[in-house]
mmCIF file of C-alpha atoms in Angstrom:
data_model
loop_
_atom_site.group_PDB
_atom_site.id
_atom_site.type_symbol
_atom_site.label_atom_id
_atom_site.label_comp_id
_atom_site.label_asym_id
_atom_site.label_seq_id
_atom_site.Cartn_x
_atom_site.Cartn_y
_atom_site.Cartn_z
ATOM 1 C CA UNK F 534 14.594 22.951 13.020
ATOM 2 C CA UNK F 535 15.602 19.482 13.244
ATOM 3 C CA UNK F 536 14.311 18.387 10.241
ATOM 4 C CA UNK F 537 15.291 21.126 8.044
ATOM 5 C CA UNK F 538 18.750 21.079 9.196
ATOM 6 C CA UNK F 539 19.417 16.882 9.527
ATOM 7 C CA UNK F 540 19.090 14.614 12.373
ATOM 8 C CA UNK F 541 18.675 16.472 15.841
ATOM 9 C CA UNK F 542 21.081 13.336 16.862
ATOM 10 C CA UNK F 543 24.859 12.063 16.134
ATOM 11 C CA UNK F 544 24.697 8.949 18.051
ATOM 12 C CA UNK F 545 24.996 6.108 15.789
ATOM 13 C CA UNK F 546 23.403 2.622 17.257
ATOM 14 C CA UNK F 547 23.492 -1.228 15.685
ATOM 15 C CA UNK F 548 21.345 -3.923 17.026
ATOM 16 C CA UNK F 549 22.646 -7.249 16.270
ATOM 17 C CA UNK F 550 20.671 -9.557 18.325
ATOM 18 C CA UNK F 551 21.612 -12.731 16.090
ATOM 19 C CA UNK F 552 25.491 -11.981 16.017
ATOM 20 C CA UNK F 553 27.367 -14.891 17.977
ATOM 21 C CA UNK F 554 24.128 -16.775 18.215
ATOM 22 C CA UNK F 555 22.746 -18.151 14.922
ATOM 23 C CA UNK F 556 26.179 -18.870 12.862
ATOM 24 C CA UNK F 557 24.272 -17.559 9.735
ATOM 25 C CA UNK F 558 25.128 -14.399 10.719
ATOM 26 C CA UNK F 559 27.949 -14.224 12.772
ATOM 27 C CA UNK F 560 30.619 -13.875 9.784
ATOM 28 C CA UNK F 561 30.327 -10.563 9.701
ATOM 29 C CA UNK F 562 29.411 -7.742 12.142
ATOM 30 C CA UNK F 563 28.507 -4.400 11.213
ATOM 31 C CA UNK F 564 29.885 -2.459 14.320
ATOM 32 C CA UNK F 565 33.175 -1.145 12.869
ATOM 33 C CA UNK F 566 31.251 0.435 9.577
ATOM 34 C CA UNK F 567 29.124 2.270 11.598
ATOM 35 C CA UNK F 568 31.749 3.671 13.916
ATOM 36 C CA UNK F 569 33.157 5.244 10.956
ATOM 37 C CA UNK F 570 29.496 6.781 10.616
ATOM 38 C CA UNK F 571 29.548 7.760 14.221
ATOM 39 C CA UNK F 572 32.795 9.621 14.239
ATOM 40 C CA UNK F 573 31.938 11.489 10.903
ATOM 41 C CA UNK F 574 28.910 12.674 12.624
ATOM 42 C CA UNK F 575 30.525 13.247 15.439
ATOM 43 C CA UNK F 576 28.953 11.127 18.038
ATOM 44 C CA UNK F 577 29.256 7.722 19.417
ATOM 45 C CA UNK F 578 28.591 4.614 18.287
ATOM 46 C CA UNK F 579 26.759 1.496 20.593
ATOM 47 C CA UNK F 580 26.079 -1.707 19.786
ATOM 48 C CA UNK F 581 23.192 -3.714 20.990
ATOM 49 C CA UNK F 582 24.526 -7.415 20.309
ATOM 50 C CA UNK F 583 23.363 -11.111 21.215
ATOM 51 C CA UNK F 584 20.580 -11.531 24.496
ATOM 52 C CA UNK F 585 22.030 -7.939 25.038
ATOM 53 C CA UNK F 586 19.296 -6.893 22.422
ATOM 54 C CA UNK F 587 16.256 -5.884 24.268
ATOM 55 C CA UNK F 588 13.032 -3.777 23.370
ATOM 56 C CA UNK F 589 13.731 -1.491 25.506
ATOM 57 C CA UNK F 590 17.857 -1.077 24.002
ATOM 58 C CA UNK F 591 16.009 -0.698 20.318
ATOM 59 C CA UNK F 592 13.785 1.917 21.486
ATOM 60 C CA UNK F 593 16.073 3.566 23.255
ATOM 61 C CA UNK F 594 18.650 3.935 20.029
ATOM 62 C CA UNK F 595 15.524 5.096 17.987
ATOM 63 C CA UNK F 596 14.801 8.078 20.218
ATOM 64 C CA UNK F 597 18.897 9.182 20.719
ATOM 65 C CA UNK F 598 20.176 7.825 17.081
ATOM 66 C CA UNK F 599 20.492 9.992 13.853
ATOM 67 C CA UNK F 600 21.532 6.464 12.376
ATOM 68 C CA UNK F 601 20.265 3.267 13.189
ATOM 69 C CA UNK F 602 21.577 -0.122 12.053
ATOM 70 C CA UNK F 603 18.681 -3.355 12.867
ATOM 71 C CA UNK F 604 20.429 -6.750 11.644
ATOM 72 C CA UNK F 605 18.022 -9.472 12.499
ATOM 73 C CA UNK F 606 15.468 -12.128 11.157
ATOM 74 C CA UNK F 607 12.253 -11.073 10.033
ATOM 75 C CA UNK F 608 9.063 -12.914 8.527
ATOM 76 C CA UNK F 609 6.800 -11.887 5.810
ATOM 77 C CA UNK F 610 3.671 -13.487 7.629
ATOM 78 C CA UNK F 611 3.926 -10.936 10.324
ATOM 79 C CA UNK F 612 5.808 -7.980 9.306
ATOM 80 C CA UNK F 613 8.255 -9.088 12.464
ATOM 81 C CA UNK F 614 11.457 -8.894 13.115
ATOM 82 C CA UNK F 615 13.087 -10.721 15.941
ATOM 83 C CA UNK F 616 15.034 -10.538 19.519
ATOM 84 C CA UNK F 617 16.629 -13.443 21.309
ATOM 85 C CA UNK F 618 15.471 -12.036 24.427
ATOM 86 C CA UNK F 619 12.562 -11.165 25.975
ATOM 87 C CA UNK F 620 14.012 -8.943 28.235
ATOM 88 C CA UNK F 621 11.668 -5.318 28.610
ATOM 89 C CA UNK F 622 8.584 -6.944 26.943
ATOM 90 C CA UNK F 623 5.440 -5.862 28.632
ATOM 91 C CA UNK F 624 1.949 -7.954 29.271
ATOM 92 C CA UNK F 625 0.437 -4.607 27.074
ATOM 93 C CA UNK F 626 2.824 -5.919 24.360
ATOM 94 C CA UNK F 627 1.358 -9.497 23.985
ATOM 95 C CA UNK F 628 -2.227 -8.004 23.475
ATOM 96 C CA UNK F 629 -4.023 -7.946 20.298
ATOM 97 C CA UNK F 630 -5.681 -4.822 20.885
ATOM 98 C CA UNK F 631 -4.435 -1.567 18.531
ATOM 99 C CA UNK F 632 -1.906 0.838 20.398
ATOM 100 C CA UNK F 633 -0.868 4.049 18.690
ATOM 101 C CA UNK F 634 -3.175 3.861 16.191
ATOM 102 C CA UNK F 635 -1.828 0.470 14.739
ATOM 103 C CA UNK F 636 -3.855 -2.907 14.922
ATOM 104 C CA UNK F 637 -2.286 -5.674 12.413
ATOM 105 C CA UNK F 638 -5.182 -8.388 13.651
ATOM 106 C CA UNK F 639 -2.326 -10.974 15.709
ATOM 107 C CA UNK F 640 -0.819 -9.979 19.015
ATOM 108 C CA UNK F 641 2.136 -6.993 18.374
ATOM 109 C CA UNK F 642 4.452 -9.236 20.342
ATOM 110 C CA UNK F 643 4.943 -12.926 20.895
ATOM 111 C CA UNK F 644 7.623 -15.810 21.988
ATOM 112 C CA UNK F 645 8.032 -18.279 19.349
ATOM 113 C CA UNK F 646 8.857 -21.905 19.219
ATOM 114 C CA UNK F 647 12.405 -21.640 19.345
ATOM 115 C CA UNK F 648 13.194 -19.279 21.839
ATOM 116 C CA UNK F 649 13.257 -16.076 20.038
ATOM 117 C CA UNK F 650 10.661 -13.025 20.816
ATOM 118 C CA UNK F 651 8.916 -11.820 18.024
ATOM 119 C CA UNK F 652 7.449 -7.922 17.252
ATOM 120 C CA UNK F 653 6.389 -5.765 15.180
ATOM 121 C CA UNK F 654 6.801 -2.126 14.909
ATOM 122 C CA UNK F 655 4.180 -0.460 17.550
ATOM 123 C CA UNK F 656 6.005 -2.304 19.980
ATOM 124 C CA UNK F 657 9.081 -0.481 19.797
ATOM 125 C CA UNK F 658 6.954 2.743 19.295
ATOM 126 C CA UNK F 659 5.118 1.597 22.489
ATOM 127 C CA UNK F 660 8.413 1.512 24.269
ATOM 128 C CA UNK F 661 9.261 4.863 23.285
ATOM 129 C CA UNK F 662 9.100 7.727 25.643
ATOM 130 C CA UNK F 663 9.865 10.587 22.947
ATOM 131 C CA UNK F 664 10.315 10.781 19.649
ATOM 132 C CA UNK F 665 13.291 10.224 16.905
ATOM 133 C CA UNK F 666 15.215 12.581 15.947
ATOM 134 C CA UNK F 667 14.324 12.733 12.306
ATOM 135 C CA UNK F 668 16.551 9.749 11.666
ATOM 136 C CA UNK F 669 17.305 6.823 9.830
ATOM 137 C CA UNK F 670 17.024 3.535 10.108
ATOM 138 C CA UNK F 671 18.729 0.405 8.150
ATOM 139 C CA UNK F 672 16.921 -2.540 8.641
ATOM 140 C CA UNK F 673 17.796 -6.044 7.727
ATOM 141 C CA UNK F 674 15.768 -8.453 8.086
ATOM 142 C CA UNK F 675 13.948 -10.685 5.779
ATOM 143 C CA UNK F 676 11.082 -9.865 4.471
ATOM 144 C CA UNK F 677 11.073 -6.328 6.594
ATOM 145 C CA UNK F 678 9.690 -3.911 4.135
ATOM 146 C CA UNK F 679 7.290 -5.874 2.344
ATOM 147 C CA UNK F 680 4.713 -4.578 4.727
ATOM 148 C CA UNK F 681 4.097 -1.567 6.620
ATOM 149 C CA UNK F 682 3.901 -3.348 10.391
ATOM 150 C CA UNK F 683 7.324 -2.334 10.822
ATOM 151 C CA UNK F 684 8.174 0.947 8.990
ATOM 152 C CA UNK F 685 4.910 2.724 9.610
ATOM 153 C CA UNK F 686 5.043 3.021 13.324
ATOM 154 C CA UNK F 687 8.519 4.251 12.980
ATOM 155 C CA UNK F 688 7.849 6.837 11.066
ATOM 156 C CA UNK F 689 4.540 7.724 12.913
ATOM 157 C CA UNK F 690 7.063 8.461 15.742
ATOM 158 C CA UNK F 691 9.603 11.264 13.817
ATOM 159 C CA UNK F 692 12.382 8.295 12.158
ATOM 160 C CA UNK F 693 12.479 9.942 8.890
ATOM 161 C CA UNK F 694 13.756 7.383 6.883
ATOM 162 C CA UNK F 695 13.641 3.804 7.029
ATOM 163 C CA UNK F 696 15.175 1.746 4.428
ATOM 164 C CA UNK F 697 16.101 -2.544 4.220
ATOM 165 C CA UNK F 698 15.364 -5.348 1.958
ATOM 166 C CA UNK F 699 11.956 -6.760 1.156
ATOM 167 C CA UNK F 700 13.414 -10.224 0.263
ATOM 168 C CA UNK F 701 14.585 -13.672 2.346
ATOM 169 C CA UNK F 702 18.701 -12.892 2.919
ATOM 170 C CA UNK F 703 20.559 -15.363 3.000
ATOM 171 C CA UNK F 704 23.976 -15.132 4.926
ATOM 172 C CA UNK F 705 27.409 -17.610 4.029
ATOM 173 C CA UNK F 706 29.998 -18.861 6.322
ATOM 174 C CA UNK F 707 32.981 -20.929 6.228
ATOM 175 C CA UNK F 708 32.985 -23.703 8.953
ATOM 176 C CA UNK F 709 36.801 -23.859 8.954
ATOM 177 C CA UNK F 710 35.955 -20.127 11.116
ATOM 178 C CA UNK F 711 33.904 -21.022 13.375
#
Protein backbone atom coordinates (compact mmCIF):
# COMPACT_ATOMS: atom_id res chain seq x y z
CA UNK A 1 0.00 0.00 0.00
CA UNK A 2 0.68 3.55 -0.26
CA UNK A 3 1.22 4.20 3.08
CA UNK A 4 3.28 1.34 4.01
CA UNK A 5 5.55 1.80 1.19
CA UNK A 6 5.87 6.04 1.12
CA UNK A 7 4.02 8.57 -0.76
CA UNK A 8 1.80 7.06 -3.67
CA UNK A 9 3.22 10.48 -5.39
CA UNK A 10 6.77 11.98 -6.65
CA UNK A 11 5.55 15.26 -7.74
CA UNK A 12 7.00 17.86 -5.63
CA UNK A 13 4.82 21.33 -5.52
CA UNK A 14 5.70 24.99 -3.74
CA UNK A 15 3.14 27.62 -3.33
CA UNK A 16 4.60 30.94 -2.96
CA UNK A 17 1.80 33.28 -3.29
CA UNK A 18 3.77 36.27 -1.51
CA UNK A 19 7.07 35.84 -3.64
CA UNK A 20 7.53 39.09 -5.89
CA UNK A 21 4.67 40.71 -4.08
CA UNK A 22 5.29 41.61 -0.41
CA UNK A 23 9.28 42.39 -0.46
CA UNK A 24 9.41 40.60 2.99
CA UNK A 25 9.62 37.64 1.29
CA UNK A 26 10.87 37.93 -1.97
CA UNK A 27 14.74 37.49 -0.97
CA UNK A 28 14.58 34.17 -1.19
CA UNK A 29 12.52 31.56 -3.11
CA UNK A 30 12.31 28.07 -2.30
CA UNK A 31 11.79 26.60 -5.89
CA UNK A 32 15.35 25.42 -6.64
CA UNK A 33 15.56 23.34 -3.08
CA UNK A 34 12.70 21.56 -3.86
CA UNK A 35 13.65 20.64 -7.39
CA UNK A 36 16.46 18.88 -5.90
CA UNK A 37 13.60 17.02 -3.85
CA UNK A 38 11.69 16.43 -7.01
CA UNK A 39 14.42 14.87 -9.03
CA UNK A 40 15.55 12.59 -6.05
CA UNK A 41 12.08 11.34 -6.00
CA UNK A 42 11.91 11.21 -9.29
CA UNK A 43 9.15 13.46 -10.32
CA UNK A 44 8.61 17.00 -11.16
CA UNK A 45 8.63 19.91 -9.45
CA UNK A 46 5.80 23.09 -9.95
CA UNK A 47 5.63 26.12 -8.48
CA UNK A 48 2.53 27.99 -7.65
CA UNK A 49 3.97 31.70 -7.31
CA UNK A 50 2.46 35.36 -6.93
CA UNK A 51 -1.67 35.89 -8.10
CA UNK A 52 -0.71 32.51 -9.82
CA UNK A 53 -1.56 30.97 -6.31
CA UNK A 54 -5.10 29.91 -6.34
CA UNK A 55 -7.28 27.45 -4.14
CA UNK A 56 -7.84 25.48 -6.60
CA UNK A 57 -3.55 25.25 -7.64
CA UNK A 58 -3.09 24.33 -3.63
CA UNK A 59 -5.56 21.68 -3.75
CA UNK A 60 -4.58 20.42 -6.68
CA UNK A 61 -0.66 19.93 -5.44
CA UNK A 62 -2.15 18.30 -2.21
CA UNK A 63 -3.94 15.52 -4.08
CA UNK A 64 -0.77 14.83 -6.86
CA UNK A 65 2.28 15.89 -4.34
CA UNK A 66 4.33 13.42 -2.12
CA UNK A 67 5.96 16.85 -0.98
CA UNK A 68 4.42 20.00 -0.54
CA UNK A 69 6.10 23.34 0.16
CA UNK A 70 3.19 26.39 1.48
CA UNK A 71 5.28 29.77 2.02
CA UNK A 72 2.76 32.35 2.97
CA UNK A 73 1.32 34.63 5.82
CA UNK A 74 -0.75 33.19 8.35
CA UNK A 75 -2.62 34.59 11.57
CA UNK A 76 -3.02 33.09 14.91
CA UNK A 77 -6.65 34.61 15.30
CA UNK A 78 -7.88 32.39 12.58
CA UNK A 79 -5.71 29.51 12.01
CA UNK A 80 -5.40 31.15 8.22
CA UNK A 81 -3.07 31.30 5.92
CA UNK A 82 -3.27 33.55 2.94
CA UNK A 83 -3.59 33.91 -1.11
CA UNK A 84 -3.26 37.11 -3.06
CA UNK A 85 -5.92 35.95 -5.22
CA UNK A 86 -9.19 35.01 -5.05
CA UNK A 87 -9.18 33.17 -8.01
CA UNK A 88 -11.31 29.43 -7.55
CA UNK A 89 -13.00 30.60 -4.28
CA UNK A 90 -16.54 29.44 -4.14
CA UNK A 91 -19.84 31.29 -2.50
CA UNK A 92 -19.87 27.61 -0.31
CA UNK A 93 -16.40 28.82 0.83
CA UNK A 94 -17.47 32.21 2.42
CA UNK A 95 -20.18 30.37 4.58
CA UNK A 96 -19.95 29.82 8.18
CA UNK A 97 -21.62 26.65 8.16
CA UNK A 98 -19.25 23.28 9.00
CA UNK A 99 -18.12 21.31 5.76
CA UNK A 100 -16.28 18.03 6.19
CA UNK A 101 -16.85 17.76 9.53
CA UNK A 102 -14.97 21.08 10.47
CA UNK A 103 -16.81 24.27 11.87
CA UNK A 104 -14.16 26.88 13.49
CA UNK A 105 -17.30 29.45 14.39
CA UNK A 106 -16.06 32.48 11.48
CA UNK A 107 -16.59 31.97 7.79
CA UNK A 108 -13.73 29.19 6.32
CA UNK A 109 -12.89 31.82 3.74
CA UNK A 110 -12.82 35.57 3.52
CA UNK A 111 -11.21 38.77 1.55
CA UNK A 112 -9.46 40.97 3.86
CA UNK A 113 -8.74 44.62 4.01
CA UNK A 114 -5.83 44.67 1.96
CA UNK A 115 -6.50 42.66 -0.86
CA UNK A 116 -5.43 39.30 0.17
CA UNK A 117 -7.99 36.14 0.51
CA UNK A 118 -7.91 34.51 3.61
CA UNK A 119 -8.67 30.44 4.52
CA UNK A 120 -8.40 27.99 6.52
CA UNK A 121 -7.87 24.39 6.03
CA UNK A 122 -11.48 22.80 5.02
CA UNK A 123 -11.30 25.04 2.27
CA UNK A 124 -8.60 23.47 0.51
CA UNK A 125 -10.07 20.05 1.64
CA UNK A 126 -13.37 21.37 0.13
CA UNK A 127 -11.58 21.92 -3.11
CA UNK A 128 -10.29 18.57 -3.21
CA UNK A 129 -11.68 15.97 -5.47
CA UNK A 130 -9.53 12.91 -4.03
CA UNK A 131 -7.35 12.41 -1.55
CA UNK A 132 -3.37 12.91 -0.80
CA UNK A 133 -1.20 10.64 -1.36
CA UNK A 134 0.04 10.02 2.12
CA UNK A 135 2.22 13.10 1.86
CA UNK A 136 3.82 15.87 3.37
CA UNK A 137 3.39 19.13 3.74
CA UNK A 138 5.85 22.16 4.87
CA UNK A 139 4.03 24.98 5.83
CA UNK A 140 5.22 28.43 6.60
CA UNK A 141 3.29 30.68 7.72
CA UNK A 142 3.00 32.50 10.92
CA UNK A 143 1.32 31.30 13.44
CA UNK A 144 0.20 28.02 11.20
CA UNK A 145 0.41 25.25 13.67
CA UNK A 146 -0.64 26.80 16.71
CA UNK A 147 -4.09 25.56 15.95
CA UNK A 148 -5.60 22.72 14.30
CA UNK A 149 -7.85 24.88 11.51
CA UNK A 150 -5.20 24.20 9.17
CA UNK A 151 -3.45 20.83 9.79
CA UNK A 152 -6.50 18.86 10.80
CA UNK A 153 -8.41 18.97 7.60
CA UNK A 154 -5.30 18.01 5.84
CA UNK A 155 -4.78 15.19 7.44
CA UNK A 156 -8.55 14.23 7.57
CA UNK A 157 -7.97 14.01 3.76
CA UNK A 158 -4.76 11.24 3.61
CA UNK A 159 -1.56 14.24 3.89
CA UNK A 160 0.32 12.27 6.33
CA UNK A 161 2.46 14.70 7.66
CA UNK A 162 2.24 18.25 8.08
CA UNK A 163 4.92 20.14 9.70
CA UNK A 164 5.75 24.45 9.95
CA UNK A 165 6.34 26.92 12.61
CA UNK A 166 3.90 27.95 15.30
CA UNK A 167 5.57 31.40 15.73
CA UNK A 168 5.37 35.14 13.83
CA UNK A 169 8.52 34.78 11.03
CA UNK A 170 10.00 37.39 10.29
CA UNK A 171 11.81 37.65 6.82
CA UNK A 172 15.15 40.30 6.05
CA UNK A 173 16.05 42.00 2.92
CA UNK A 174 18.58 44.29 1.66
CA UNK A 175 17.06 47.33 -0.23
CA UNK A 176 20.25 47.81 -2.27
CA UNK A 177 18.41 44.27 -4.11
CA UNK A 178 15.45 45.23 -4.76
Amino acid sequence: SAAADGPAGKNVYVIEPYYGIDRGLTSYSHVDGYKGIADTLGGSCTAYLGRNATIDDLANALEDGAVVGIFAHGALEYGVSYLTTGQGFTQEDYLSVPRKGFDYGYPPAFQCGDGTWAFDGSVIANHMDKSAPNSLVWLTACHGMETETLCEPLRSQGVSVVVGYSDTLYASYDDDYF
